Coordinates of C-alpha atoms in Angstrom, one line a residue:
X95 CA 12.8 27.8 8.6
X96 CA 10.4 28.3 5.8
X97 CA 6.7 28.8 6.4
X98 CA 4.2 26.2 7.5
X99 CA 1.7 26.3 4.6
X100 CA -1.8 25.7 5.7
X101 CA -4.0 24.9 2.7
X102 CA -7.7 24.5 2.5
X103 CA -8.7 20.8 2.8
X104 CA -10.5 20.9 -0.5
X105 CA -8.7 23.6 -2.5
X106 CA -10.5 25.6 -5.2
X107 CA -7.3 26.3 -7.1
X108 CA -6.6 22.6 -7.9
X109 CA -5.2 23.3 -11.3
X110 CA -2.7 25.8 -9.9
X111 CA -0.5 23.5 -7.9
X112 CA 2.3 21.3 -9.1
X113 CA 3.2 20.6 -10.7
X114 CA -0.4 20.4 -10.8
X115 CA -3.7 18.7 -10.3
X116 CA -4.5 16.9 -13.5
X117 CA -7.7 17.6 -15.4
X118 CA -10.4 14.8 -15.7
X119 CA -9.8 14.2 -19.4
X120 CA -6.5 12.3 -20.0
X121 CA -4.4 11.3 -23.0
X122 CA -1.6 8.9 -23.4
X123 CA 1.8 10.3 -22.4
X124 CA 4.0 11.7 -25.2
X125 CA 7.8 11.7 -25.5
X126 CA 9.5 15.2 -25.7
X127 CA 10.4 14.5 -29.3
X128 CA 6.7 13.7 -30.1
X129 CA 5.7 16.8 -28.3
X130 CA 8.0 19.0 -30.4
X131 CA 6.8 17.4 -33.6
X132 CA 3.1 17.9 -32.6
X133 CA 3.8 21.6 -31.9
X134 CA 5.7 22.0 -35.1
X135 CA 3.0 20.4 -37.1
X136 CA 0.4 22.8 -35.7
X137 CA 2.6 25.7 -36.6
X138 CA 3.0 24.4 -40.2
X139 CA -0.8 24.0 -40.5
X140 CA -1.3 27.6 -39.3
X141 CA 1.3 28.8 -41.9
X142 CA -0.5 26.8 -44.6
X143 CA -3.9 28.3 -43.7
X144 CA -2.4 31.8 -44.0
X145 CA -0.6 31.0 -47.3
X146 CA -1.3 27.7 -49.1
X147 CA 1.9 28.3 -51.1
X148 CA 4.1 28.7 -48.1
X149 CA 7.7 27.4 -48.2
X150 CA 7.7 25.0 -45.2
X151 CA 11.4 25.0 -44.9
X152 CA 11.2 28.7 -43.9
X153 CA 8.2 28.1 -41.6
X154 CA 10.1 25.5 -39.5
X155 CA 11.1 26.7 -36.0
X156 CA 14.7 27.8 -35.5
X157 CA 17.1 25.0 -34.6
X158 CA 14.3 22.5 -35.2
X159 CA 16.7 19.7 -36.2
X160 CA 19.1 20.1 -33.3
X161 CA 16.2 20.4 -30.8
X162 CA 14.6 17.2 -32.2
X163 CA 18.0 15.4 -32.0
X164 CA 18.4 16.3 -28.3
X165 CA 14.9 15.1 -27.6
X166 CA 15.3 11.8 -29.5
X167 CA 18.2 11.1 -27.1
X168 CA 15.7 10.8 -24.4
X169 CA 12.8 9.5 -26.5
X170 CA 11.7 6.7 -24.2
X171 CA 10.8 9.2 -21.4
X172 CA 7.1 10.0 -21.4
X173 CA 6.2 13.7 -21.3
X174 CA 2.8 15.2 -20.7
X175 CA -0.9 14.6 -21.5
X176 CA -2.2 16.6 -24.5
X177 CA -4.3 18.7 -22.2
X178 CA -1.2 20.1 -20.5
X179 CA 0.7 20.4 -23.8
X180 CA -1.7 23.1 -25.0
X181 CA -0.4 25.6 -22.5
X182 CA 3.0 25.4 -24.2
X183 CA 1.5 27.0 -27.3
X184 CA -1.1 29.3 -25.9
X185 CA 0.9 31.2 -23.3
X186 CA 4.6 31.8 -23.7
X187 CA 6.7 31.6 -20.5
X188 CA 7.3 35.1 -19.1
X189 CA 11.0 35.9 -19.4
X190 CA 13.1 37.7 -16.8
X191 CA 13.9 41.3 -17.6
X192 CA 15.1 42.8 -14.3
X193 CA 18.7 42.6 -13.1
X194 CA 19.3 39.1 -11.9
X195 CA 21.4 37.8 -8.9
X196 CA 22.4 34.4 -7.6
X197 CA 21.0 33.5 -4.2
X198 CA 22.3 29.9 -4.1
X199 CA 25.4 28.9 -6.0
X200 CA 25.0 27.4 -9.5
X201 CA 26.3 23.9 -10.1
X202 CA 28.7 23.2 -12.9
X203 CA 25.9 21.7 -14.9
X204 CA 23.8 24.8 -14.4
X205 CA 26.7 27.1 -15.2
X206 CA 27.2 25.2 -18.5
X207 CA 23.6 25.6 -19.5
X208 CA 23.7 29.3 -18.8
X209 CA 27.0 29.7 -20.7
X210 CA 28.8 31.0 -17.6
X211 CA 32.3 30.2 -16.5
X212 CA 33.0 29.3 -12.9
X213 CA 36.0 31.7 -12.8
X214 CA 33.9 34.6 -14.0
X215 CA 30.6 34.0 -12.4
X216 CA 31.0 36.3 -9.5
X217 CA 32.0 39.2 -11.8
X218 CA 29.2 38.5 -14.3
X219 CA 27.1 41.7 -14.7
X220 CA 23.5 41.2 -13.5
X221 CA 22.2 42.2 -17.0
X222 CA 24.3 39.4 -18.6
X223 CA 22.9 36.9 -16.1
X224 CA 19.4 38.0 -16.9
X225 CA 20.1 37.6 -20.6
X226 CA 21.6 34.1 -20.1
X227 CA 18.6 33.1 -17.9
X228 CA 16.1 34.3 -20.5
X229 CA 18.0 32.5 -23.3
X230 CA 17.9 29.3 -21.3
X231 CA 14.2 29.6 -20.8
X232 CA 13.5 30.3 -24.5
X233 CA 15.3 27.1 -25.4
X234 CA 13.5 25.0 -22.8
X235 CA 10.3 23.0 -23.1
X236 CA 7.3 24.0 -21.0
X237 CA 6.2 21.1 -18.7
X238 CA 3.6 22.9 -16.6
X239 CA 2.2 26.4 -16.2
X240 CA -0.3 27.8 -13.6
X241 CA -3.6 28.6 -15.2
X242 CA -4.0 31.7 -13.0
X243 CA -0.4 33.0 -12.6
X244 CA 1.6 32.6 -15.8
X245 CA 4.8 33.5 -14.0
X246 CA 4.6 30.2 -12.2
X247 CA 5.8 27.5 -14.5
X248 CA 8.2 24.5 -14.9
X249 CA 10.4 24.1 -18.0
X250 CA 12.7 21.3 -19.0
X251 CA 16.2 22.6 -19.9
X252 CA 17.7 19.3 -21.1
X253 CA 17.8 15.6 -20.0
X254 CA 19.4 16.7 -16.7
X255 CA 17.8 19.8 -15.4
X256 CA 14.5 21.6 -15.1
X257 CA 13.8 25.3 -14.2
X258 CA 11.0 26.2 -11.9
X259 CA 9.8 29.8 -11.9
X260 CA 7.8 30.9 -8.8
X261 CA 6.0 34.2 -8.4
X262 CA 8.0 35.3 -5.4
X263 CA 11.5 36.5 -5.0
X264 CA 11.6 35.7 -1.3
X265 CA 10.0 32.4 -0.8
X266 CA 12.7 29.7 -1.2
X267 CA 10.9 26.9 0.8
X268 CA 11.2 24.3 -2.0
X269 CA 14.9 25.0 -2.7
X270 CA 16.0 25.0 1.0
X271 CA 14.0 21.8 1.5
X272 CA 15.8 20.1 -1.3
X273 CA 19.1 21.1 0.2
X274 CA 17.9 19.8 3.6
X275 CA 16.8 16.5 2.2
X276 CA 20.1 16.2 0.2
X277 CA 21.9 16.4 3.5
X278 CA 19.6 14.5 5.8
X279 CA 17.9 11.9 3.5
X280 CA 20.0 11.5 0.4
X281 CA 18.4 8.1 -0.2
X282 CA 15.0 9.6 -0.8
X283 CA 14.4 10.3 -4.5
X284 CA 13.8 14.0 -4.9
X285 CA 15.1 16.6 -7.3
X286 CA 18.7 17.7 -6.5
X287 CA 19.2 21.5 -6.2
X288 CA 21.5 23.1 -8.8
X289 CA 21.1 26.8 -8.0
X290 CA 18.7 29.6 -7.4
X291 CA 18.5 33.0 -9.2
X292 CA 16.1 35.9 -8.6
X293 CA 15.1 38.5 -11.1
X294 CA 12.4 41.1 -10.3
X295 CA 9.5 39.5 -8.5
X296 CA 10.4 35.9 -9.5
X297 CA 12.8 33.3 -8.3
X298 CA 14.1 30.6 -10.7
X299 CA 15.0 27.3 -9.2
X300 CA 17.3 24.9 -11.1
X301 CA 17.0 21.3 -10.1
X302 CA 17.5 17.8 -11.5
X303 CA 14.9 16.4 -13.8
X304 CA 12.9 13.4 -12.5
X305 CA 12.0 11.1 -15.4
X306 CA 8.7 9.4 -15.8
X307 CA 5.0 10.2 -15.6
X308 CA 2.9 11.3 -12.7
X309 CA 1.1 8.6 -10.7
X310 CA -2.1 10.5 -11.4
X311 CA -1.6 9.6 -15.1
X312 CA -0.2 6.1 -14.6
X313 CA -2.6 4.8 -11.8
X314 CA -5.6 4.0 -14.1
X315 CA -3.4 1.9 -16.3
X316 CA -1.7 -0.2 -13.6
X317 CA -2.5 -3.7 -12.6
X318 CA -3.6 -4.4 -9.0
X319 CA -0.3 -6.0 -8.2
X320 CA 1.5 -2.8 -9.5
X321 CA -0.7 -0.6 -7.4
X322 CA 0.1 -2.6 -4.3
X323 CA 3.8 -2.5 -5.1
X324 CA 3.9 1.3 -5.5
X325 CA 1.9 1.7 -2.3
X326 CA 4.5 -0.3 -0.4
X327 CA 7.4 1.7 -2.0
X328 CA 5.7 5.0 -1.0
X329 CA 5.3 3.5 2.5
X330 CA 9.1 3.0 2.7
X331 CA 9.9 6.4 1.4
X332 CA 7.6 8.3 3.8
X333 CA 8.4 6.2 6.8
X334 CA 12.0 7.2 6.2
X335 CA 11.0 10.9 5.8
X336 CA 9.1 10.8 9.0
X337 CA 12.2 9.9 11.0
X338 CA 13.1 13.6 10.6
X339 CA 11.8 15.0 13.9
X340 CA 11.9 18.7 14.5
X341 CA 14.8 19.8 16.8
X342 CA 13.3 21.3 20.0
X343 CA 14.8 24.8 19.3
X344 CA 13.3 25.0 15.7
X345 CA 10.1 27.0 15.3
X346 CA 7.4 25.5 13.2
X347 CA 7.5 25.8 9.4
X348 CA 10.0 24.6 6.8
X349 CA 13.7 24.5 7.2
X350 CA 14.7 28.2 6.6
X351 CA 13.1 29.9 9.6
X352 CA 10.6 32.2 7.9
X353 CA 7.6 31.6 10.2
X354 CA 4.2 30.0 9.5
X355 CA 2.1 30.7 6.5
X356 CA -1.7 30.3 6.1
X357 CA -2.7 30.2 2.4
X358 CA -6.2 29.0 2.6
X359 CA -7.6 32.4 1.6
X360 CA -5.2 35.4 1.4
X361 CA -1.7 34.6 2.5
X362 CA -0.9 35.4 6.1
X363 CA 2.4 34.9 7.8
X364 CA 2.9 34.7 11.5
X365 CA 4.5 37.7 13.1
X366 CA 6.3 35.8 15.8
X367 CA 7.8 32.3 15.7
X368 CA 5.5 29.4 16.7
X369 CA 6.8 26.4 18.6
X370 CA 3.8 24.4 19.5
X371 CA 0.8 22.9 17.7
X372 CA -1.5 24.9 20.0
X373 CA 0.2 28.1 18.9
X374 CA -0.2 27.1 15.3
X375 CA -3.9 26.4 15.9
X376 CA -4.3 29.8 17.4
X377 CA -2.6 31.4 14.4
X378 CA -4.7 29.4 12.0
X379 CA -8.0 30.5 13.5
X380 CA -7.0 33.9 14.8
X381 CA -8.5 35.7 11.8
X382 CA -11.5 33.4 11.1
X383 CA -14.1 35.4 9.1
X384 CA -16.9 33.1 10.3
X385 CA -17.7 31.0 13.4
X386 CA -18.4 31.9 17.0
X387 CA -16.0 31.5 19.8
X388 CA -18.0 28.5 20.9
X389 CA -17.7 26.9 17.5
X390 CA -14.0 27.5 17.3
X391 CA -13.5 26.0 20.8
X392 CA -15.4 22.9 19.6
X393 CA -13.0 22.7 16.6
X394 CA -10.1 23.0 18.9
X395 CA -11.3 20.1 21.1
X396 CA -12.1 18.0 18.0
X397 CA -8.7 18.5 16.4
X398 CA -6.4 18.6 19.5
X399 CA -5.8 14.8 19.6
X400 CA -4.3 15.1 16.1
X401 CA -2.3 18.3 16.4
X402 CA -0.7 17.3 19.7
X403 CA 1.4 14.4 18.2
X404 CA 5.1 14.4 17.6
X405 CA 6.3 17.0 15.0
X406 CA 7.9 15.3 12.1
X407 CA 8.8 16.5 8.6
X408 CA 6.0 16.5 6.0
X409 CA 5.8 17.0 2.2
X410 CA 2.7 19.2 2.7
X411 CA 1.1 18.6 -0.7
X412 CA 1.3 14.9 -1.2
X413 CA -0.9 13.6 -4.0
X414 CA -0.6 11.5 -7.2
X415 CA 0.3 14.5 -9.3
X416 CA 3.5 15.0 -7.2
X417 CA 4.7 11.3 -7.4
X418 CA 6.7 10.3 -10.5
X419 CA 6.8 6.7 -11.7
X420 CA 8.4 4.9 -14.7
X421 CA 8.3 1.3 -16.0
X422 CA 11.6 -0.6 -15.7
X423 CA 13.0 -3.2 -18.1
X424 CA 10.5 -5.9 -17.0
X425 CA 7.5 -3.5 -17.3
X426 CA 6.8 -3.0 -13.6
X427 CA 6.5 0.6 -12.4
X428 CA 9.1 2.1 -10.1
X429 CA 8.8 5.3 -8.1
X430 CA 11.4 7.7 -9.6
X431 CA 10.8 10.6 -7.3
X432 CA 8.7 12.9 -5.2
X433 CA 8.4 16.5 -6.6
X434 CA 6.9 19.9 -5.6
X435 CA 8.2 20.5 -2.1
X436 CA 7.2 24.1 -1.8
X437 CA 4.6 23.3 1.0
X438 CA 7.0 21.1 3.0
X439 CA 7.0 21.8 6.7
X440 CA 7.1 20.9 10.3
X441 CA 4.5 19.7 11.5
X442 CA 2.5 17.0 9.7
X443 CA -0.7 18.9 9.1
X444 CA -3.0 18.6 6.0
X445 CA -0.7 15.8 4.7
X446 CA -3.4 13.7 3.1
X447 CA -5.4 16.1 1.0
X448 CA -5.6 15.7 -2.8
X449 CA -6.1 11.9 -2.8
X450 CA -9.4 11.0 -4.4
X451 CA -11.2 8.0 -5.9
X452 CA -9.1 4.9 -4.8
X453 CA -6.3 7.0 -3.7
X454 CA -6.8 5.8 -0.1
X455 CA -5.0 2.6 -1.3
X456 CA -1.9 4.7 -2.1
X457 CA -2.0 6.1 1.4
X458 CA -2.6 2.8 3.2
X459 CA 1.0 2.3 4.2
X460 CA 1.8 5.9 4.6
X461 CA -1.1 6.3 7.0
X462 CA 0.2 3.4 9.1
X463 CA 3.6 5.1 9.4
X464 CA 2.0 8.4 10.3
X465 CA -0.4 7.2 12.9
X466 CA 1.9 5.0 14.9
X467 CA 4.0 7.8 16.2

């Protein structure tokens, strides 16, 4: 099982998660074709400033026409706000350079993108795999990048797959969770796993692309009836998810057995498996830098009614930025998927953080399904 991730109730690193908390300033969503043109236009403007007599045909990015054509094929899919778009230009995605290895098998789609043949994949030298992975990243579009750790980013490879780079070559919580949900709850709309590769200190997760925009971006534009409809749909999704109760023999955490993790300050991982909410509480406060024993005992009594409930599976970082929606033919918004499962876990602790403003309305149904168990 992968670690239980205990996060601060009001995280200071809000812009570092997601697939990410969104900044206060917002702009209308752009298609990927529009995003490519906006970036190209800025590059041409910079070239003109440097040399007013520049030949624009030579200043265009390589493969511009083919890249634009592939994006036009999916031109109705909104992309990102302009605030997020800036990181695509200012900070390139770090590329893998160390010998690479496959941890979880690559799907046929992933093999095709990497230019690998199924018959030869086991004998592919690690250096060639690294080169293929780097080439794929270079041809992909940046969707999100952490403001503090540039090696953490998400890139769209094509209309089918995205690649997620995480700054750890040993924490596979998100990938194993997607595999788990694929087996246990295939009806829940989440990214489908397509393979995992490690290189150096990073892991690269390949998964299916979830179309649409985040609920964080769409929510202010929705009508009251649409907000209520989405809330009910989320109620159905998470009521279904919470039917996944932890088997008695499973330790707390995710689904890969790696112990419990506390990331509120520096990352700590439990040295022994934890099986009860009381043991999790002890671990959580075992290294508290402040607070007397009396105060900690008060907190235990205050929280014990909540931590003693049944242990069911939880997303761990549920917020509007991790919920994707898209308008259908009649203009009403549908939930297209739930993303960013790296904090998923047993049990259901810190599930409701990250909802602000009128976000309580989103959680209305979800809260009912949580609290009746």
